[in-house]
Tab-separated table of C-alpha atoms in Angstrom:
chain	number	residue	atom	x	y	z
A	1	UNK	CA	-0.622	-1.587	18.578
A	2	UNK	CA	0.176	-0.070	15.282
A	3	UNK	CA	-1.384	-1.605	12.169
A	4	UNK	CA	-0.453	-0.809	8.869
A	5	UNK	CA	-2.585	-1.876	5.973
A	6	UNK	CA	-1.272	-1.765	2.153
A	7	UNK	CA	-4.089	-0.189	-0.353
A	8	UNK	CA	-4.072	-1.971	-3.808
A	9	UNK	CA	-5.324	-5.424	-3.849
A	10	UNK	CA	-5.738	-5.766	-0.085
A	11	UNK	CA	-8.010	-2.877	0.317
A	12	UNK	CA	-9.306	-1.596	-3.088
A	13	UNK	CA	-8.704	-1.872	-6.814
A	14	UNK	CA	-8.212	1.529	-8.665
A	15	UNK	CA	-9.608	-0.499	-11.473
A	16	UNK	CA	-8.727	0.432	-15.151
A	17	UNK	CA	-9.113	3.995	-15.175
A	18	UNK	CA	-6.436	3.768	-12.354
A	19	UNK	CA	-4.188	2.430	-15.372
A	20	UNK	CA	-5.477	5.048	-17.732
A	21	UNK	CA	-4.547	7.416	-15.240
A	22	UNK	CA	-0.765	5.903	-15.239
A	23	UNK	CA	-0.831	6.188	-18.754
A	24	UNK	CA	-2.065	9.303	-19.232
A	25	UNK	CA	0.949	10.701	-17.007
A	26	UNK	CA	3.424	8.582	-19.173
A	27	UNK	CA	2.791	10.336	-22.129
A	28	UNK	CA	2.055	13.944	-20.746
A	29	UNK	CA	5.959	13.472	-19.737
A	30	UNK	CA	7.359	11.177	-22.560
A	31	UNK	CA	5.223	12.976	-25.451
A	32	UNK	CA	5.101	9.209	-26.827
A	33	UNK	CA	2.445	5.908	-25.245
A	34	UNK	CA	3.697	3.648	-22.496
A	35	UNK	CA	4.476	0.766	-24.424
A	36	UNK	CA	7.505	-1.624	-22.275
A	37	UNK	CA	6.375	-4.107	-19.631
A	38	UNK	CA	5.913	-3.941	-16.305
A	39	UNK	CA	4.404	-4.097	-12.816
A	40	UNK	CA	4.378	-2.626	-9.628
A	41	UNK	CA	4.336	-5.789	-7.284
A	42	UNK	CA	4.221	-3.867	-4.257
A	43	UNK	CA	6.967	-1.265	-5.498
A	44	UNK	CA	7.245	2.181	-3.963
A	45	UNK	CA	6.204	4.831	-6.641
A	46	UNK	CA	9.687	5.775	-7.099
A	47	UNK	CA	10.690	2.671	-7.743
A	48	UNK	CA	8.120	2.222	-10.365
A	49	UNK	CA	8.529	5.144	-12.162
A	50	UNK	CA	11.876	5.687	-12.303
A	51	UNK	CA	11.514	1.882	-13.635
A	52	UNK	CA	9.188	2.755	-16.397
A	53	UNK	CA	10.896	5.437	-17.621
A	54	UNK	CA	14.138	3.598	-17.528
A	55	UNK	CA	12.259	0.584	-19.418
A	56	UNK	CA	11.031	3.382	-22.179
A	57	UNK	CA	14.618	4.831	-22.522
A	58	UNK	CA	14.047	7.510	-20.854
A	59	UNK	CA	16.717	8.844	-18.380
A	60	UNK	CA	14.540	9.334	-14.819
A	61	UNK	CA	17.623	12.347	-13.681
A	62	UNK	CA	17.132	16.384	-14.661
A	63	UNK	CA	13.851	16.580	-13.083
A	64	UNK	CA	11.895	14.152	-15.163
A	65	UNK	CA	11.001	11.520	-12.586
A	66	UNK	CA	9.605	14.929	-10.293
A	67	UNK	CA	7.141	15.882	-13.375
A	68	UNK	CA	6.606	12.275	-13.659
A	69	UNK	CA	5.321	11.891	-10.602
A	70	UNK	CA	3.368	15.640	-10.539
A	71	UNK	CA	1.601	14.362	-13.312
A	72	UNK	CA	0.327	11.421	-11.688
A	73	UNK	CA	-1.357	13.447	-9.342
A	74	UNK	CA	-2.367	15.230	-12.045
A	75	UNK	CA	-3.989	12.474	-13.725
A	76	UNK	CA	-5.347	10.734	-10.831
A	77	UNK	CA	-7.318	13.720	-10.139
A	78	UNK	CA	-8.679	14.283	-13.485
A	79	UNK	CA	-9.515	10.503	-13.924
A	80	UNK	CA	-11.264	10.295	-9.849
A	81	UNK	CA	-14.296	9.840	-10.947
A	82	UNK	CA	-13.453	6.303	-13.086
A	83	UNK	CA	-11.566	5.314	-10.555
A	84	UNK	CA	-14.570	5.528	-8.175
A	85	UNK	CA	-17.081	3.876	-10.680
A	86	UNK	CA	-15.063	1.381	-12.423
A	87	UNK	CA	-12.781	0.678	-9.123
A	88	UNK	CA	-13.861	-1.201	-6.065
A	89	UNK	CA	-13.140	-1.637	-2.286
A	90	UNK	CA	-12.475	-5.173	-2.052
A	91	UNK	CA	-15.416	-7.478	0.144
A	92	UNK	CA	-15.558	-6.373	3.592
A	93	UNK	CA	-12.729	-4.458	3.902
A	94	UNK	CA	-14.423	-1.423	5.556
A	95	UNK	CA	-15.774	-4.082	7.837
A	96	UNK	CA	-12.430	-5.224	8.639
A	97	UNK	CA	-10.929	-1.586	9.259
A	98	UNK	CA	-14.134	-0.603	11.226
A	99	UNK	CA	-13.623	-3.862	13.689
A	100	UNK	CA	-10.234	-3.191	14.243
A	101	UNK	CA	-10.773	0.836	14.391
A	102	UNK	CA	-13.172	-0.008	17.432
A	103	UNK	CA	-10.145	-2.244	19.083
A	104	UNK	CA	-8.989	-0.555	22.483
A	105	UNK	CA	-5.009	1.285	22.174
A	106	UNK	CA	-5.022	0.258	18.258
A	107	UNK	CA	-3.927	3.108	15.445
A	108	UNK	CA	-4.185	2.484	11.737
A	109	UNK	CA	-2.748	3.354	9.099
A	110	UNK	CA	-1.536	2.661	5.756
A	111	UNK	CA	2.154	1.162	4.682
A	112	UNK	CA	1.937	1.964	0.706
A	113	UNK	CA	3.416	1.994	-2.381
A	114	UNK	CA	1.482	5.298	-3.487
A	115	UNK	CA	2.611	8.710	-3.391
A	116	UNK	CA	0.355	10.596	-0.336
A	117	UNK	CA	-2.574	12.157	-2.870
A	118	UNK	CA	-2.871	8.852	-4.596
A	119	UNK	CA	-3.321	6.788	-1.143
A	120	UNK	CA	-6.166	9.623	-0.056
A	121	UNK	CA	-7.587	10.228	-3.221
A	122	UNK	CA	-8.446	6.024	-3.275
A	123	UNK	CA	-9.320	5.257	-0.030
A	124	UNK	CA	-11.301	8.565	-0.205
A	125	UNK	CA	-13.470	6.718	-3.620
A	126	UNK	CA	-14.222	3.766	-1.488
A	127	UNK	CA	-15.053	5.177	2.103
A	128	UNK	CA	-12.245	4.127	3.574
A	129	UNK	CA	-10.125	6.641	4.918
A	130	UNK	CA	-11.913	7.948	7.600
A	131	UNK	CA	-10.959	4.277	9.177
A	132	UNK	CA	-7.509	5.511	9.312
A	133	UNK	CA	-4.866	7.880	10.586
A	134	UNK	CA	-3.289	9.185	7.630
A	135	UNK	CA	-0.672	11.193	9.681
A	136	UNK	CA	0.880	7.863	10.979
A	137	UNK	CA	1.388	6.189	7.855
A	138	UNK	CA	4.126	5.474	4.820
A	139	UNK	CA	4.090	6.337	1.346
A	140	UNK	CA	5.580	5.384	-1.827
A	141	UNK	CA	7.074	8.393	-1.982
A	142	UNK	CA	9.075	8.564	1.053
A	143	UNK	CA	11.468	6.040	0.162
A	144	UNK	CA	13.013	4.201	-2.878
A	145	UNK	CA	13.119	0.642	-1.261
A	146	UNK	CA	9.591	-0.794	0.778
A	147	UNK	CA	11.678	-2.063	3.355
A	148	UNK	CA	12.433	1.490	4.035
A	149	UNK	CA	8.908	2.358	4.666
A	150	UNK	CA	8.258	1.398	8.230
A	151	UNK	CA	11.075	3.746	9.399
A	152	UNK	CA	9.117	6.442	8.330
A	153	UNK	CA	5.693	5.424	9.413
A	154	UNK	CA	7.031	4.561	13.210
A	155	UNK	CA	8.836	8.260	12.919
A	156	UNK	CA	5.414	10.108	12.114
A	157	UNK	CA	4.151	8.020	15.217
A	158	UNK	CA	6.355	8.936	17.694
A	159	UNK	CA	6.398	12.751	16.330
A	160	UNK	CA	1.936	12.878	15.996
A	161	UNK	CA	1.614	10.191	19.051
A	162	UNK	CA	4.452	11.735	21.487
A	163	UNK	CA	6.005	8.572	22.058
A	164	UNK	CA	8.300	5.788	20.612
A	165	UNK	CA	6.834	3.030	18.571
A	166	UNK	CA	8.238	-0.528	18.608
A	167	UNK	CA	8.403	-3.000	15.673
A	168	UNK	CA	7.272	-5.676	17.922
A	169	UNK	CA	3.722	-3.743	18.533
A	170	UNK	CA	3.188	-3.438	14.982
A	171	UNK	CA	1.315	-5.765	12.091
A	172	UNK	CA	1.560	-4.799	8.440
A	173	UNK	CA	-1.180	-6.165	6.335
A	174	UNK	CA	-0.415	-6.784	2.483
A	175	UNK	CA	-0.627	-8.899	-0.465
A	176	UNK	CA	3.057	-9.022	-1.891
A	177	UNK	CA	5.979	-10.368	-1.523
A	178	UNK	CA	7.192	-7.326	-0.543
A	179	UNK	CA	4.912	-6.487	1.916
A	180	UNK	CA	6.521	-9.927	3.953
A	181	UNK	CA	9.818	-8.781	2.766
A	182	UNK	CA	9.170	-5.511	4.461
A	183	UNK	CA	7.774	-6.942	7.718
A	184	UNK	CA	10.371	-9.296	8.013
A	185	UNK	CA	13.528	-6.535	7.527
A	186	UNK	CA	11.462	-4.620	10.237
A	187	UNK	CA	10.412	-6.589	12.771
A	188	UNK	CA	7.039	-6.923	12.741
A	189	UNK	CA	4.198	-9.270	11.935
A	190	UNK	CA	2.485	-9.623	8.577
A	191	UNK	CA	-0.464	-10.552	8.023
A	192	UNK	CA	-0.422	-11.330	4.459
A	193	UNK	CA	-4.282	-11.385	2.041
A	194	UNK	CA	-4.326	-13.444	-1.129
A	195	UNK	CA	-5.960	-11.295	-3.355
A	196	UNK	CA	-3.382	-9.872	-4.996
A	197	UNK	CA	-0.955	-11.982	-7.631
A	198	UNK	CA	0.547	-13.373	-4.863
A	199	UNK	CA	-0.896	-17.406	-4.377
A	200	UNK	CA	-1.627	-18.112	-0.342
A	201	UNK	CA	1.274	-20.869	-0.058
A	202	UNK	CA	3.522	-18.408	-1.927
A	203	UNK	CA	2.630	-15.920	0.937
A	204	UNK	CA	3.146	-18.246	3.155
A	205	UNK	CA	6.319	-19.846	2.273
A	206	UNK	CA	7.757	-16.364	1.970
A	207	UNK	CA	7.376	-16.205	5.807
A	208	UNK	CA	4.350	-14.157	6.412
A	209	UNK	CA	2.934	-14.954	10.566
A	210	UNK	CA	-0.711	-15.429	8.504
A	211	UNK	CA	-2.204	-16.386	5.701
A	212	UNK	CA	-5.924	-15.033	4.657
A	213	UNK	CA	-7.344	-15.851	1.570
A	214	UNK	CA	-8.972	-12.733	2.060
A	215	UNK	CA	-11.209	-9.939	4.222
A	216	UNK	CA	-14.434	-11.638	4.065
A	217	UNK	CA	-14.739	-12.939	7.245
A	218	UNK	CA	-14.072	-10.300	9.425
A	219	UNK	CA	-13.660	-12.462	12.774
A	220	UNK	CA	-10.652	-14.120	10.940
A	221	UNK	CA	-9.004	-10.967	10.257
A	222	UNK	CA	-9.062	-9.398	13.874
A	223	UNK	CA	-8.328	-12.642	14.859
A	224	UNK	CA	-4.588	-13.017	12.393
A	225	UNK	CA	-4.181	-8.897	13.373
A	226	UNK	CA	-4.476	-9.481	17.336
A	227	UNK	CA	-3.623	-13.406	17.941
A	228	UNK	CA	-1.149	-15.685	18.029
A	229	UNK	CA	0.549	-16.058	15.058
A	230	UNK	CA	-0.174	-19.314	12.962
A	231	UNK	CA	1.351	-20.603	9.550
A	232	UNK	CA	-0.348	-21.356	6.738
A	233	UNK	CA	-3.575	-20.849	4.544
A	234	UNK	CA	-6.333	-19.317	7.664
A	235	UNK	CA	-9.087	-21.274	7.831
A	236	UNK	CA	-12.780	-20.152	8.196
């Protein structure tokens, strides 16, 4: 079994220096403050930034979306150390990647919206990436659309694992819409964590197998990753 957990809001928040951070790149590129509206909600990071800079006027072709997205790393880096005071793993969610990390013929990774050195740089601030097999996962900047993502991640498990990987044996964990969206196009389960944006019936009515409210109890979690899947809000 292949499981595939999402970082931001079902794993960790970045917190507000992880914003600064954003920020910071914005205007080392634009010269001017990121000012217009908007929200990642489970976007790659090439969707999102070559959506901010389109919402700031600013024409993502010529090599600005690359230096865009150099400077995030940039950024990230230089603002680690906020992100690992002011951020936070969410509750027992190195308790739910240890107890299914100790499951028998079970790889983890991550299925994420961040570029590669944003995904290890976080998980790295909150302990958590020695739970996972970073080789085997997919990264926001691999693909424009999420639903694209698994493609990659069962590619890099067949090429590190020296075998083919089915949908079927797989189980994305998320909190978005787009995290069901992408489990659905794919075939696989989702396991879908309110503790993003994203209300539990919403979650639910989007067609996600499972419903958490969140990682807390860490019986219910190996229990929606390995068993049958059931509809609705999961109940302690």
């Amino acid at each position: 079994m292949l499981v595939l957990w999402d970082i931001d809001h079902t794993l960790l928040d970045a917190g507000p220096a992880g914003r600064d951070a954003y920020a910071a790149a914005f205007q080392a590129v634009a010269g001017r403050p990121l000012t217009a509206p908007w929200q990642f909600d489970g976007r790659t990071e090439l969707a999102a930034a070559t959506e901010v800079l389109q919402a700031h006027g600013i024409d993502p072709a010529d090599g600005t979306l690359d230096r865009f997205l150099d400077q995030l790393v940039t950024q990230f880096r230089a603002y680690a150390d906020g992100i690992a005071t002011e951020g936070r793993a969410l509750p027992s969610a190195a308790a739910a990647l240890a107890a299914v990390g100790a499951l028998h013929g079970v790889h983890q990774s991550v299925l994420t919206g961040n570029l590669y050195p944003l995904a290890v740089m976080k998980l790295t601030a909150f302990g958590l990436a020695d739970h996972l097999d970073l080789r085997l996962g997919a990264y926001g900047g691999d693909a424009y659309e999420r639903t694209d993502l698994p493609a990659h991640a069962f590619a890099r498990v067949e090429r590190e694992l020296g075998r083919p990987h089915r949908p079927e044996d797989t189980v994305i964990v998320g909190d978005t819409l787009r995290d069901v969206a992408t489990a659905r196009a794919a075939g696989t389960r989702i396991v879908a964590v309110a503790t993003g944006s994203v209300g539990a019936d919403a979650l639910a009515a989007a067609g996600a197998d499972v419903v958490l409210t969140d990682l807390a109890d860490t019986a219910a979690t190996l229990h929606a990753i390995t068993g049958r899947p059931r509809r609705g809000p999961e109940q302690p």
